[in-house]
Coordinates of C-alpha atoms and ligand atoms in Angstrom, one line a residue:
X82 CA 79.3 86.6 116.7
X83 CA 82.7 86.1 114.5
X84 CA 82.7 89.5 112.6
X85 CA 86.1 89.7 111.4
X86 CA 88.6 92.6 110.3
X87 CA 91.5 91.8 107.8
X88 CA 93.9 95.1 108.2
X89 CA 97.2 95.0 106.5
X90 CA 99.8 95.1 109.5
X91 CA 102.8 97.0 107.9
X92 CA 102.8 99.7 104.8
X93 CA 100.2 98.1 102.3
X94 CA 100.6 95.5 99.8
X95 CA 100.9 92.2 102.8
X96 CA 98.8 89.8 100.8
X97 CA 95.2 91.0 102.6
X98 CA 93.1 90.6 99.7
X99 CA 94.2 86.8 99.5
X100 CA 93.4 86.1 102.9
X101 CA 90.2 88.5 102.4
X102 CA 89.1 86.3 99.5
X103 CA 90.0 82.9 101.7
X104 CA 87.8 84.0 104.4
X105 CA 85.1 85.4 102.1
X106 CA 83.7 81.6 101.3
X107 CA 82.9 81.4 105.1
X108 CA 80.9 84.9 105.2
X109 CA 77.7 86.3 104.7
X110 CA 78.9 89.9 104.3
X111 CA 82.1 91.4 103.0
X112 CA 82.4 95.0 103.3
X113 CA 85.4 97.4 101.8
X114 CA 85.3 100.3 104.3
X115 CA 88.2 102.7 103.3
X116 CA 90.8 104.0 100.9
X117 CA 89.9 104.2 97.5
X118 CA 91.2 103.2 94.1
X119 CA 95.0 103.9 95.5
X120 CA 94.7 99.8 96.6
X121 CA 95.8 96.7 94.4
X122 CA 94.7 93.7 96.0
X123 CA 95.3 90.6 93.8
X124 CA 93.9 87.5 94.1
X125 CA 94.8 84.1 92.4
X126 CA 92.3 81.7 91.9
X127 CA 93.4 78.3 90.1
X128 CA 96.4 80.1 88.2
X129 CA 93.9 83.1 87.2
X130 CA 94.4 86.2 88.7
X131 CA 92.2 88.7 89.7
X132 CA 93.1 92.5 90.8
X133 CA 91.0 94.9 92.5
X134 CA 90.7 98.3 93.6
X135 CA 87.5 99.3 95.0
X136 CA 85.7 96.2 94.7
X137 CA 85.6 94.1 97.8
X138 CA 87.4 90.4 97.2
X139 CA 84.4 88.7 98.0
X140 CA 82.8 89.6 94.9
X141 CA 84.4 86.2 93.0
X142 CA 82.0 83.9 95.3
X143 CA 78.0 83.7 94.6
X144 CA 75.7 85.0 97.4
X145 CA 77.5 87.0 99.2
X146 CA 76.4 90.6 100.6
X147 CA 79.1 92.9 99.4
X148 CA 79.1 96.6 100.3
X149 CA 81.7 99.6 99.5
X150 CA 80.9 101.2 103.2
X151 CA 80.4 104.9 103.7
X152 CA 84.7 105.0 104.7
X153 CA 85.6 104.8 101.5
X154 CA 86.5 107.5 98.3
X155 CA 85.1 106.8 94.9
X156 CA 86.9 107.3 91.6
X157 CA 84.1 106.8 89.0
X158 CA 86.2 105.9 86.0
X159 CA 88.2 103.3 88.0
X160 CA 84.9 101.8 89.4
X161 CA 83.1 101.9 85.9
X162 CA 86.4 100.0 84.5
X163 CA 87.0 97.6 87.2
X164 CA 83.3 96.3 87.0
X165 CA 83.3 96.5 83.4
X166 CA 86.2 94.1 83.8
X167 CA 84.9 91.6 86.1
X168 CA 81.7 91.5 83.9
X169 CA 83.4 90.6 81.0
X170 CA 84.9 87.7 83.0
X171 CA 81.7 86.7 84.1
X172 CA 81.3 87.9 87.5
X173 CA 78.5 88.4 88.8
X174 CA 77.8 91.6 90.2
X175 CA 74.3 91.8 91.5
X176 CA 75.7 91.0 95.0
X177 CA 77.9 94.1 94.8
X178 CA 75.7 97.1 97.1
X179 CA 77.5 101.2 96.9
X180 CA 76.7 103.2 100.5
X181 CA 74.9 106.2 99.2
X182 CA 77.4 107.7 102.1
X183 CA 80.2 106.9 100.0
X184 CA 82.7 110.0 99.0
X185 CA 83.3 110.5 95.1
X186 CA 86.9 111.6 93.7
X187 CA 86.1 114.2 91.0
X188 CA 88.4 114.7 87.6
X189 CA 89.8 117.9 90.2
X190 CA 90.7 115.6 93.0
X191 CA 93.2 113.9 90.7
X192 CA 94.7 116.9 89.2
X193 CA 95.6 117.9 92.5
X194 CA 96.6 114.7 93.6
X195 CA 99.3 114.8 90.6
X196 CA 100.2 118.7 90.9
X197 CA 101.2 118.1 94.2
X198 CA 103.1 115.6 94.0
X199 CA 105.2 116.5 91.0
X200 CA 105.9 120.0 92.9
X201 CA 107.0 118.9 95.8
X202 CA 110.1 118.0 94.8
X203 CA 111.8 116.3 98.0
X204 CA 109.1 116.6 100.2
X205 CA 107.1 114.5 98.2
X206 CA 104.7 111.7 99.6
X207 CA 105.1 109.5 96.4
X208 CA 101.0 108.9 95.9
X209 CA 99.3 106.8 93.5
X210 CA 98.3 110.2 92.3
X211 CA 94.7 108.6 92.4
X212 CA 93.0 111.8 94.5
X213 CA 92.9 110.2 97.6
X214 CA 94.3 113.1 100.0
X215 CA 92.3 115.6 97.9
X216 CA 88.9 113.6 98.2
X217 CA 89.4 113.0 102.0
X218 CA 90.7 116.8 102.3
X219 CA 86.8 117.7 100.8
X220 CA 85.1 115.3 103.0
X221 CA 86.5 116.3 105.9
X222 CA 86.9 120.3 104.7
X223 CA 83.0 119.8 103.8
X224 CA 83.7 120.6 100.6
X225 CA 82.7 117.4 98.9
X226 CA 79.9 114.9 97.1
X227 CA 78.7 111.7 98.2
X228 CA 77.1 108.9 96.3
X229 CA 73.8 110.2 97.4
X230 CA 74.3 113.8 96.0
X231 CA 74.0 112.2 92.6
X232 CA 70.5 111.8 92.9
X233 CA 69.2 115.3 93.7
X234 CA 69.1 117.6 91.2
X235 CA 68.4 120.5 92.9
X236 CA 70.8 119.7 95.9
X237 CA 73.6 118.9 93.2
X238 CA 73.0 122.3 92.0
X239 CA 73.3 123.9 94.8
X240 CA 76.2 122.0 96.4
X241 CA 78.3 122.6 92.9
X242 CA 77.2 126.5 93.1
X243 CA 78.9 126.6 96.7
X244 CA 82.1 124.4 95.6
X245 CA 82.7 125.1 92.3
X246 CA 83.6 128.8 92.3
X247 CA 86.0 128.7 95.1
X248 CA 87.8 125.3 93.8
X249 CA 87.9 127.0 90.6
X250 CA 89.6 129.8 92.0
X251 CA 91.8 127.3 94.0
X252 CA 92.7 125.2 90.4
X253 CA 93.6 128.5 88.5
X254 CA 95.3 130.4 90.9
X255 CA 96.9 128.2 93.4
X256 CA 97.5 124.6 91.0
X257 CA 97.6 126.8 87.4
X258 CA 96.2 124.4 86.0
X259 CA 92.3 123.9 84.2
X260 CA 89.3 125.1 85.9
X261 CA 85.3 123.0 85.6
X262 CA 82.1 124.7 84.8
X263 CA 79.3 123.5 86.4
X264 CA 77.9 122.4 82.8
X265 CA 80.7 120.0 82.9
X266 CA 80.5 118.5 86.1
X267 CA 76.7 118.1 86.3
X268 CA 77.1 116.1 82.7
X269 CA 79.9 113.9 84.3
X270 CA 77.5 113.9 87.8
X271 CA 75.1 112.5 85.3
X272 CA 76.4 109.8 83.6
X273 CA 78.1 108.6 86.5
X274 CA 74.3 108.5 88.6
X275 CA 73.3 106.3 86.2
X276 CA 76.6 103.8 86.2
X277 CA 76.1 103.8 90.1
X278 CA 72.5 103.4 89.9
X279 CA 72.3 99.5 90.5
X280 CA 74.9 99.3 93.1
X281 CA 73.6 102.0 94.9
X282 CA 72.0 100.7 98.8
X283 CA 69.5 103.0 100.3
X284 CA 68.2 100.6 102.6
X285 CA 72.0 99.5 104.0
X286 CA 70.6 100.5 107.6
X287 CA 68.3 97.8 107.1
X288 CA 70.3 95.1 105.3
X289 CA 73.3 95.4 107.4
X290 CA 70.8 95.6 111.0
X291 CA 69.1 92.5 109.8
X292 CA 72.7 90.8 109.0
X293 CA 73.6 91.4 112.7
X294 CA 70.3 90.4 114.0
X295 CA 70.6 87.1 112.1
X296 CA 74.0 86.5 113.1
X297 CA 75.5 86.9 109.6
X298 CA 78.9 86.2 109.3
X299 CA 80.7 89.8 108.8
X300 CA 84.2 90.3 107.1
X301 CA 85.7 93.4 106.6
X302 CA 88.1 94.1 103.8
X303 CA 90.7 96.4 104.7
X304 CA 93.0 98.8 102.5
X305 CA 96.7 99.9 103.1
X306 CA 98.0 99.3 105.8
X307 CA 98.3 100.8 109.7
X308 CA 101.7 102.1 109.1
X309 CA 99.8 104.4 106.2
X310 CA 97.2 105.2 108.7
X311 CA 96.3 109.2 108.5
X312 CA 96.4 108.9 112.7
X313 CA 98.9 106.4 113.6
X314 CA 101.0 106.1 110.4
X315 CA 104.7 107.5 109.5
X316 CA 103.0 111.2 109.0
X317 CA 103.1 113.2 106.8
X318 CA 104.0 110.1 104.7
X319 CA 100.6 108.4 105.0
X320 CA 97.4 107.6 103.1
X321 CA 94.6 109.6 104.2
X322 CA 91.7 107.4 105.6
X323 CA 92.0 105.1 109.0
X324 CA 93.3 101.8 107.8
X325 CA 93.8 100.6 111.3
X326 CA 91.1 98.1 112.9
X327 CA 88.9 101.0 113.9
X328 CA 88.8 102.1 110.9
X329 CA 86.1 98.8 110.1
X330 CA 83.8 100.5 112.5
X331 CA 84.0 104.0 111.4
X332 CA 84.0 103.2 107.6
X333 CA 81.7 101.1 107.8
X334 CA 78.8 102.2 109.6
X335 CA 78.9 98.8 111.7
X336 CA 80.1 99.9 115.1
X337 CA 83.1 98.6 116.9
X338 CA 81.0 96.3 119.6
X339 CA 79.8 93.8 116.7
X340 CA 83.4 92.8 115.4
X341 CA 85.7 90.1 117.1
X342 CA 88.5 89.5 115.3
X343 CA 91.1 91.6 114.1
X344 CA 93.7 89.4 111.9
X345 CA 96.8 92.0 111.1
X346 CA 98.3 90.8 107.5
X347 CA 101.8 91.0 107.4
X348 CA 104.5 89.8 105.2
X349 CA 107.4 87.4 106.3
X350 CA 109.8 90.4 105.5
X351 CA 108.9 94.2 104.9
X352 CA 107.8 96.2 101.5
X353 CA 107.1 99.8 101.4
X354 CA 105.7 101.9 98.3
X355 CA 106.3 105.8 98.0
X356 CA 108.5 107.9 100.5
X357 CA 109.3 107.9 104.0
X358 CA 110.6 106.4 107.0
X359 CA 111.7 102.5 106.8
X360 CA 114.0 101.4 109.9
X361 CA 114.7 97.8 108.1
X362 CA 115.3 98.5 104.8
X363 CA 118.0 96.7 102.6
X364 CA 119.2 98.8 99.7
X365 CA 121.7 96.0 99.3
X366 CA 121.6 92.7 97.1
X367 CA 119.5 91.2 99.7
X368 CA 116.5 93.8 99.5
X369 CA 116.8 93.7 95.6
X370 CA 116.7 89.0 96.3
X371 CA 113.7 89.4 97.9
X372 CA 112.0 92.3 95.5
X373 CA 112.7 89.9 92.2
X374 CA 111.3 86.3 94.4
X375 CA 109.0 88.4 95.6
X376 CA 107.9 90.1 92.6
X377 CA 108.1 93.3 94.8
X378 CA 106.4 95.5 92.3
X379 CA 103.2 98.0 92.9
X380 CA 99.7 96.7 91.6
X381 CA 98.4 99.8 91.1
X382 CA 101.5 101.8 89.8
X383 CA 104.1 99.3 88.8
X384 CA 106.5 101.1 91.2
X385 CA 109.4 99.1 92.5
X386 CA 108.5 98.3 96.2
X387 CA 111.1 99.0 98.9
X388 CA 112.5 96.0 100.7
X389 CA 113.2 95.1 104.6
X390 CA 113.6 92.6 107.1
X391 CA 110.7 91.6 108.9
X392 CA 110.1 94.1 112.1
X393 CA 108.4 93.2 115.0
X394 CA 109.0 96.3 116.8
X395 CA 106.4 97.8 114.7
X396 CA 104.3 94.6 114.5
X397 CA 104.2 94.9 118.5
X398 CA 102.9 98.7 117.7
X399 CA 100.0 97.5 115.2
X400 CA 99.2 95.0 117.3
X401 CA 98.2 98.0 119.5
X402 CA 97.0 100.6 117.5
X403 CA 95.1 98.0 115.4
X404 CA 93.4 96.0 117.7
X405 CA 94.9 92.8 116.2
X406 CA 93.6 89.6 117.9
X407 CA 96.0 87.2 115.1
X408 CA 98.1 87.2 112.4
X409 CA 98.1 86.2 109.3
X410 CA 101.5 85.6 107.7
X411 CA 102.1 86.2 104.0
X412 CA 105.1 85.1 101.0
X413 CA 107.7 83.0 103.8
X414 CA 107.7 81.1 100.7
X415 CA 109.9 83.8 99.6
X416 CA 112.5 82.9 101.8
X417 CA 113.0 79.2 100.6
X418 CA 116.3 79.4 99.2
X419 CA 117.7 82.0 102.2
X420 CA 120.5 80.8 104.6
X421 CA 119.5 83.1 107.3
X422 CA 116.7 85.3 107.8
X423 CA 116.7 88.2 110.2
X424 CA 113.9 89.6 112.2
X425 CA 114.5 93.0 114.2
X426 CA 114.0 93.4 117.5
X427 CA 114.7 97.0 118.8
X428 CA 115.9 99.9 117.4
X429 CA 119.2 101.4 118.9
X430 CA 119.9 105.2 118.8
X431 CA 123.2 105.7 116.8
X432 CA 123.4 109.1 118.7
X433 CA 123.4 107.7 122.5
X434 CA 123.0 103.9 121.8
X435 CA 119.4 104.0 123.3
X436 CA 117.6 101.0 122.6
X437 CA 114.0 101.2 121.8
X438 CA 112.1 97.8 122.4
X439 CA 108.6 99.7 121.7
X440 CA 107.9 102.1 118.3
X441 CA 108.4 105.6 118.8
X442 CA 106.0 107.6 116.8
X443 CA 108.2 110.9 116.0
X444 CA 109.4 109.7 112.8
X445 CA 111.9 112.9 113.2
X446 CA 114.1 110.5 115.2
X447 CA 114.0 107.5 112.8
X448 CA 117.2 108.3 110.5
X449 CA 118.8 108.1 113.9
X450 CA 117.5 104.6 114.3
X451 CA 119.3 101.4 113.1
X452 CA 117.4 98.0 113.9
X453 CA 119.2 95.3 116.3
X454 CA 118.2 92.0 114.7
X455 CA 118.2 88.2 115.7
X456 CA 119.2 85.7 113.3
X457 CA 117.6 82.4 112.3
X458 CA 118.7 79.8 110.2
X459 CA 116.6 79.2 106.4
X460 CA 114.9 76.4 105.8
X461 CA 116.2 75.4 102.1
X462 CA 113.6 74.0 100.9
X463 CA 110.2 74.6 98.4
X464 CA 107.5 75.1 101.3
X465 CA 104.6 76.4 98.4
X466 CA 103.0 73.7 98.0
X467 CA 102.8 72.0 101.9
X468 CA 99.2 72.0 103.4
X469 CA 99.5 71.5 107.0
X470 CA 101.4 73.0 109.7
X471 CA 103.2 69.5 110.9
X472 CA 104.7 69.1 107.3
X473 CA 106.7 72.1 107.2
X474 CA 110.2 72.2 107.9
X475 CA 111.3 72.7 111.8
X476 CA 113.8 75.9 111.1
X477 CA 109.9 77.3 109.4
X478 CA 108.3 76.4 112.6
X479 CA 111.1 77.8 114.5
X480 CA 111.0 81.4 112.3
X481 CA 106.7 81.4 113.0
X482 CA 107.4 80.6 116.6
X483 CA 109.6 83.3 117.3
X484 CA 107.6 86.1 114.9
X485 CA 104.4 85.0 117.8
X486 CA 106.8 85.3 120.5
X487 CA 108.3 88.9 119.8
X488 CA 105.1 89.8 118.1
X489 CA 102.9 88.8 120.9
X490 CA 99.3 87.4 119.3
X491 CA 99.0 84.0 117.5
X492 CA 99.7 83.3 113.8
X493 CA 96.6 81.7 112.1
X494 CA 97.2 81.6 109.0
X495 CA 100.0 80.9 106.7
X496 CA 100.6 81.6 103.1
X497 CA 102.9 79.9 101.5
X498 CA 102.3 81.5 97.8
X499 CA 100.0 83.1 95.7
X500 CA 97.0 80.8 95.2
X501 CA 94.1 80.1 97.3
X502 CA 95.0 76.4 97.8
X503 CA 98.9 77.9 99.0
X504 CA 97.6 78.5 102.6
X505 CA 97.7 76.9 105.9
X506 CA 95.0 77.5 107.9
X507 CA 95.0 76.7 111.7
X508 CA 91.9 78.2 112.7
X509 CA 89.3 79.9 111.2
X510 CA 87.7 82.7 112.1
X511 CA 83.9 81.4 110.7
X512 CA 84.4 77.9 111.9
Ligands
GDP912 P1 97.2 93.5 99.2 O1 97.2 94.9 98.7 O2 97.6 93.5 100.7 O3 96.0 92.7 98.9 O4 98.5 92.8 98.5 P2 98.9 92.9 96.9 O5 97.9 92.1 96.2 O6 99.1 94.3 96.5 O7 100.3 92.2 97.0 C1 100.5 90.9 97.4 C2 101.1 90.1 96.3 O8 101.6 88.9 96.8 C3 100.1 89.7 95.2 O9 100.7 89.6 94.0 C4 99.7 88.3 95.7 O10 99.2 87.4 94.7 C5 101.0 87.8 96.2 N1 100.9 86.8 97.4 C6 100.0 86.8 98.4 N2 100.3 85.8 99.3 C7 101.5 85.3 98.8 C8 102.3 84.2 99.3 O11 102.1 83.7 100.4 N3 103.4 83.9 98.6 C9 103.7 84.5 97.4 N4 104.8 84.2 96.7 N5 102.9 85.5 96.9 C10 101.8 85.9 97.6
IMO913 P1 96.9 98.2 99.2 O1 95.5 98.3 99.7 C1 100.8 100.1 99.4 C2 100.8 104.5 99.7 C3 101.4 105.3 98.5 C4 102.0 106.5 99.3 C5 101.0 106.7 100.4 C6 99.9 107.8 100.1 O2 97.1 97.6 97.9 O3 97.8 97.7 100.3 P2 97.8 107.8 98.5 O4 97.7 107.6 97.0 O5 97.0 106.9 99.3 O6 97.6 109.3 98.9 O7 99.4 107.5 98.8 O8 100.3 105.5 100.6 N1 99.7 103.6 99.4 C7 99.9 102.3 99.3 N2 101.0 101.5 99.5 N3 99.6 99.6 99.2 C8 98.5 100.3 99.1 O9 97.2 99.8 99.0 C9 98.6 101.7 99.1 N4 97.7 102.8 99.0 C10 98.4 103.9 99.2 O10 102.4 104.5 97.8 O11 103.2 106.1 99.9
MG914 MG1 98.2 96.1 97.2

């Protein structure tokens, strides 16, 4: 058994749907099991690029088993234009299987979603405004639809009679903003049945039993990252689903004693999209160096992301709260024309001069926190296109050595730029 999670190890946006996509040639299955269409994951094949949001990476290789797991939150539109898209490039998409399980963000969820954010003045989370907390909030609040609703009239009436009056009540009064009749939603529950229809997997109880019965080689595609996890995140400023290594089992519906490997994506430095907490970030010329080499800008909203020194007092806390078994280290390509790079090792408390080798969780403390770093020297020199591990430069090995040291787990994998053939791989989890 090599079943295989790829979580992003800091706040989104580490590169996972690269490595995802690298790894994808040597599986049988590759399965998306949470977030919804708040993810960008790009992926660059021979100079083309490719971004997705609900569709799992895999989809770009033939033969493959791909599933959007029961974990996850469906925006119709965005699904219906993403596919649309990679149709018209000529992807196939008869490997591509929906969980009837599978939650469904309604025109509502987004309305909220936006509302929200654009009242909340300083207290806001800065979304994608995609519906995410409002779908989740449903689920969980058993107020919601799933996939599977689609298909019943008489259920879909029913459940729409019990949520439509109160959300109603809840859009006019509360939101002041446009209420849904039922006429309306069952049209757009409609059309959207019959979008869904191919994709959707009745029997995935069966196809993904006889996968692990035949040994099938299992990836799962994670979204954001475990700092954004709902649990274990900077709270309130979080996502809403489990993006930590557990969260493969839950959203998935393949439990946690089938998968391996956890390999926790991060970046050789730090980004950060939307509010909150962010112990090494540079709002100096350095955190604006690596945004422009970086091209530090959101996939799904355009937004500038925040920039920080790499931080393995947090990776040391994913590595936890993840599960992670390796790393997978993204963009140090980045850092070819640095002098010095710095990695943080501790916090210290400006109030008492504490020092804080391990993460602490109440992010009430964090503005009190400045990070204690160690220095290394740059390598100065265009790493982006070398293919094995002996042929980069020693102050490169020297940076990796020390991120494995501090961090604690292996690194496996190396990225040294965008494309599929920019990465060093020094073991495989498939092989
Ligand atoms: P994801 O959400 O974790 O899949 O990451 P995104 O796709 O949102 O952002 C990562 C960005 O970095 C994408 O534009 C990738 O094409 C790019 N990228 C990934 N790995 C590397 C790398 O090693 N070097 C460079 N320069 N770019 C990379
Ligand atoms: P990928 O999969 C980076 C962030 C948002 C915001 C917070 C909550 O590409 O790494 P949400 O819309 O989920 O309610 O927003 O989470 N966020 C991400 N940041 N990458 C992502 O996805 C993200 N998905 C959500 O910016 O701070
Ligand atoms: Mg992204």
């Amino acid at each position: 058994m090599k079943n295989t999670v790829v979580v992003g190890a800091q706040w989104g946006d580490e590169g996972k749907a690269k490595i995802t996509d690298l790894l994808a040639e040597y599986a049988d299955v590759i399965i998306r099991y949470q977030g919804g269409c708040n993810a960008g994951h790009t992926v660059v094949v021979n100079n083309e690029t490719y971004k997705f949001h609900l569709i799992p990476s895999g989809v770009l290789y033939k033969n493959k088993f791909c599933f959007i797991g029961a974990g996850t939150v469906i925006h119709p539109e965005t699904f219906l234009k993403e596919s649309q898209e990679l149709i018209d490039r000529g992807v196939d998409l008869s490997c591509l299987k929906i969980s009837p399980l599978a939650s469904i963000t309604l025109p509502y969820h987004i309305d909220i979603d936006g509302i929200s954010e654009n009242s909340s003045g300083k207290n806001k989370i800065g979304t994608t405004k995609k519906g995410i907390g409002p779908t989740y909030s449903d689920k969980i609040g058993r107020h919601g639809l799933k996939i599977q609703d689609l298909y019943d009239e008489e259920l879909l009436n029913s459940r729409l009679d019990a949520i439509l009056p109160l959300k109603n009540k809840i859009l006019e009064k509360v939101y002041q903003t446009k209420t849904y009749s039922k006429e309306e939603m069952l049209e757009y529950c409609k059309k959207y049945a019959e979008i869904f229809k191919p994709y959707v997997c009745n029997e995935w109880v069966s196809e993904l039993s006889k996968a692990i019965k035949e040994d099938k080689k299992i990836l799962f595609e994670g979204a954001q990252g475990i700092m954004l996890d709902i649990d274990y995140g900077t709270y309130p400023f979080v996502t809403s689903s489990n993006p930590i290594g557990g969260g493969a089992a839950t959203g998935s519906g393949i439990g946690p004693t089938h998968i391996k490997n956890v390999i926790g994506v991060t970046k050789a430095y730090v980004t950060r999209v939307g509010e909150g907490p962010f112990i090494t970030e540079l709002t100096d010329e350095i955190g604006e160096k690596i945004r422009t080499i970086g091209a530090e800008f959101g996939t799904t909203t355009g937004r500038p992301r925040r920039c920080g020194w790499f931080d393995a007092v947090l990776s040391k806390y994913c590595v936890l709260v993840g599960g992670l078994t390796q790393m997978a280290i993204t963009k140090i390509d980045v850092f070819n024309n640095f002098d010095e790079i710095k990695i943080c090792v501790a916090y210290k408390d400006i109030r008492n001069g504490q020092i804080y080798k391990d993460y602490p969780t109440n992010i009430n403390i964090h503005k009190y926190l400045e990070p204690v770093y160690e220095t290394l020297k740059g390598w100065k020199s265009d790493i982006s296109n070398i293919k094995s591990f002996s042929d980069l430069p020693e102050n490169t090995k020297s940076y990796l050595k020390k991120v494995e040291e501090l961090v604690g787990i292996p690194v496996k994998i190396i990225s040294v730029g965008p494309d599929r053939e920019q990465t060093i791989i020094l073991e495989n989890p498939f092989k």
